[in-house]
Amino acid sequence: MFVYADNAATTAVSKAALDAMLPALQELYGNPSSLHQKGREANYALIAAREEIARCLNAESREIYFTGGGTEADNWAITEAARLGAEAGKKHIVSDTIEHHAVLHTLARLEKQGFEVTYLPVHDNGVVRLEELEAAIRPDTCLVTIMFSNNEIGTLQPIREIGAACRKKGVLFHTDAVQAVGHVPVDVEADNIDMLSLSGHKFHAPKGVGALYCKKSIKLKNFIEGGAQERGRRGGTEAMPGILAMAAALKESCAHLEENMAKVSAMRDRLIEGLSKIPYSRCNGDPGCRAPGIVSFCFEGIEGESLLLRLDLAGICASSGSACTSGSLDPSHVLLALGLPHEIAHGSLRLSLSEYNTMEEVDYILQQVPEVVRMLRQMSPVWSHMLENTEDPYLAMAK
Ligand SMILES: *Cc1c(COP(=O)(O)O)cnc(C)c1O
């Protein structure tokens, strides 16, 4: 059996997205900035795509800027909010320790440029404490940036309350909603969001296209110099195939949001229940407040990498955490921020589902993972050390 359970890294392109993309590669090849009929035709399609994205977020279409993905949107939003802040003499930013590297590395650059950043710690379930956030906002704070849904452990932050707190104090609020848009309800008005990043390939559109929502009252400046595209703020001929596909994919995700959420959370809950039966395992993140598709576990006594290789041989595509940190030997900064010791954080497994997965696949995962964990533990020196030093009857039995 083959199971793709790495949807937080990227998703398969949907039929709706592909159907929207093909005309852009074939007959709709005009440059939307051209005045002739081919250009106009492309421009109408672009306008419709922008309206569609705006509608799904409850934004206005002039508040949507297309980008080359989630990373660019994060860089742009944070860099611009910081520039606006500095102009007003405000050089303090509030964020947290479990953000994506697109946010953390942008903040690190700003710190080198003289900004001060407060990184809020998270509860052991990965949630930011609202009181701490409010207390961290100072008269010189120009931006609060907190992600909507965490890509490794799936924890959802209290975005609406955070947004309300920022409004009350007159501070800009940006959220990296790359793992939320298309997966859970996102409403920039109701959620009090000023700036939001999204990425197409996390909801069945192709890679390399995303968007930044920026409230119309914010005087956003261009991030990429060039032509007058994106209201003069992001030069470069629009990536039409990706943009049209992204709009179609988001339209479909939003139209089926409730049913997809119900389907995917039921699979997630079955996975969590089944994996929790493995002794010395730990489910990371919040049990209730989590994205529909993300399951994160740590298994004591084993290496996440070996687990992934074995699962791959069994046809299961999973991840140890974020796709961006795999390849490095450091345990995930997110798991460490939850307070997990290094040796436990090393034995991590992330399974991320989409509506394309099935219960049969979940059952196959639940048949394979306990088997592989048992086998790896038999070969693990860390595990045998635990066995030798234990009073625990379960472990004693395994001696
Ligand atoms: C994937 C991801 C990004 C980066 O998006 P790209 O489109 O791949 O650049 C940013 N933030 C989060 C939370 C993500 O999951």
PDB file of C-alpha atoms in Angstrom, residues 4-12 179 183 201-204 293-294 317-318 350-357:
ATOM      1  CA  TYR A   4       1.001   9.992   1.335  1.00  0.00           C
ATOM      2  CA  ALA A   5       0.860  11.436   4.841  1.00  0.00           C
ATOM      3  CA  ASP A   6       3.088  14.507   4.431  1.00  0.00           C
ATOM      4  CA  ASN A   7       0.508  17.122   3.447  1.00  0.00           C
ATOM      5  CA  ALA A   8       1.974  19.749   5.758  1.00  0.00           C
ATOM      6  CA  ALA A   9       5.104  19.662   3.566  1.00  0.00           C
ATOM      7  CA  THR A  10       3.100  19.914   0.373  1.00  0.00           C
ATOM      8  CA  THR A  11      -0.087  18.577  -1.191  1.00  0.00           C
ATOM      9  CA  ALA A  12      -0.999  16.934  -4.478  1.00  0.00           C
ATOM     10  CA  GLN A 179      -1.269  25.865   7.397  1.00  0.00           C
ATOM     11  CA  HIS A 183      -8.057  23.926   6.202  1.00  0.00           C
ATOM     12  CA  HIS A 201       0.804  24.321  -2.386  1.00  0.00           C
ATOM     13  CA  LYS A 202      -0.518  23.634   1.108  1.00  0.00           C
ATOM     14  CA  PHE A 203      -4.075  23.392  -0.231  1.00  0.00           C
ATOM     15  CA  HIS A 204      -3.701  21.473  -3.511  1.00  0.00           C
ATOM     16  CA  GLY A 293      -4.793  17.061   9.553  1.00  0.00           C
ATOM     17  CA  ILE A 294      -1.661  17.231  11.706  1.00  0.00           C
ATOM     18  CA  CYS A 317       5.480   9.055   3.282  1.00  0.00           C
ATOM     19  CA  ALA A 318       5.773  10.897   6.581  1.00  0.00           C
ATOM     20  CA  ARG A 350       4.677  13.905  11.906  1.00  0.00           C
ATOM     21  CA  LEU A 351       1.813  12.463   9.905  1.00  0.00           C
ATOM     22  CA  SER A 352      -0.187  15.105   8.047  1.00  0.00           C
ATOM     23  CA  LEU A 353      -3.401  14.192   6.293  1.00  0.00           C
ATOM     24  CA  SER A 354      -5.621  15.778   3.681  1.00  0.00           C
ATOM     25  CA  GLU A 355      -9.110  14.976   2.421  1.00  0.00           C
ATOM     26  CA  TYR A 356      -7.443  12.729  -0.172  1.00  0.00           C
ATOM     27  CA  ASN A 357      -6.493  10.221   2.531  1.00  0.00           C
TER      28      ASN A 357
END
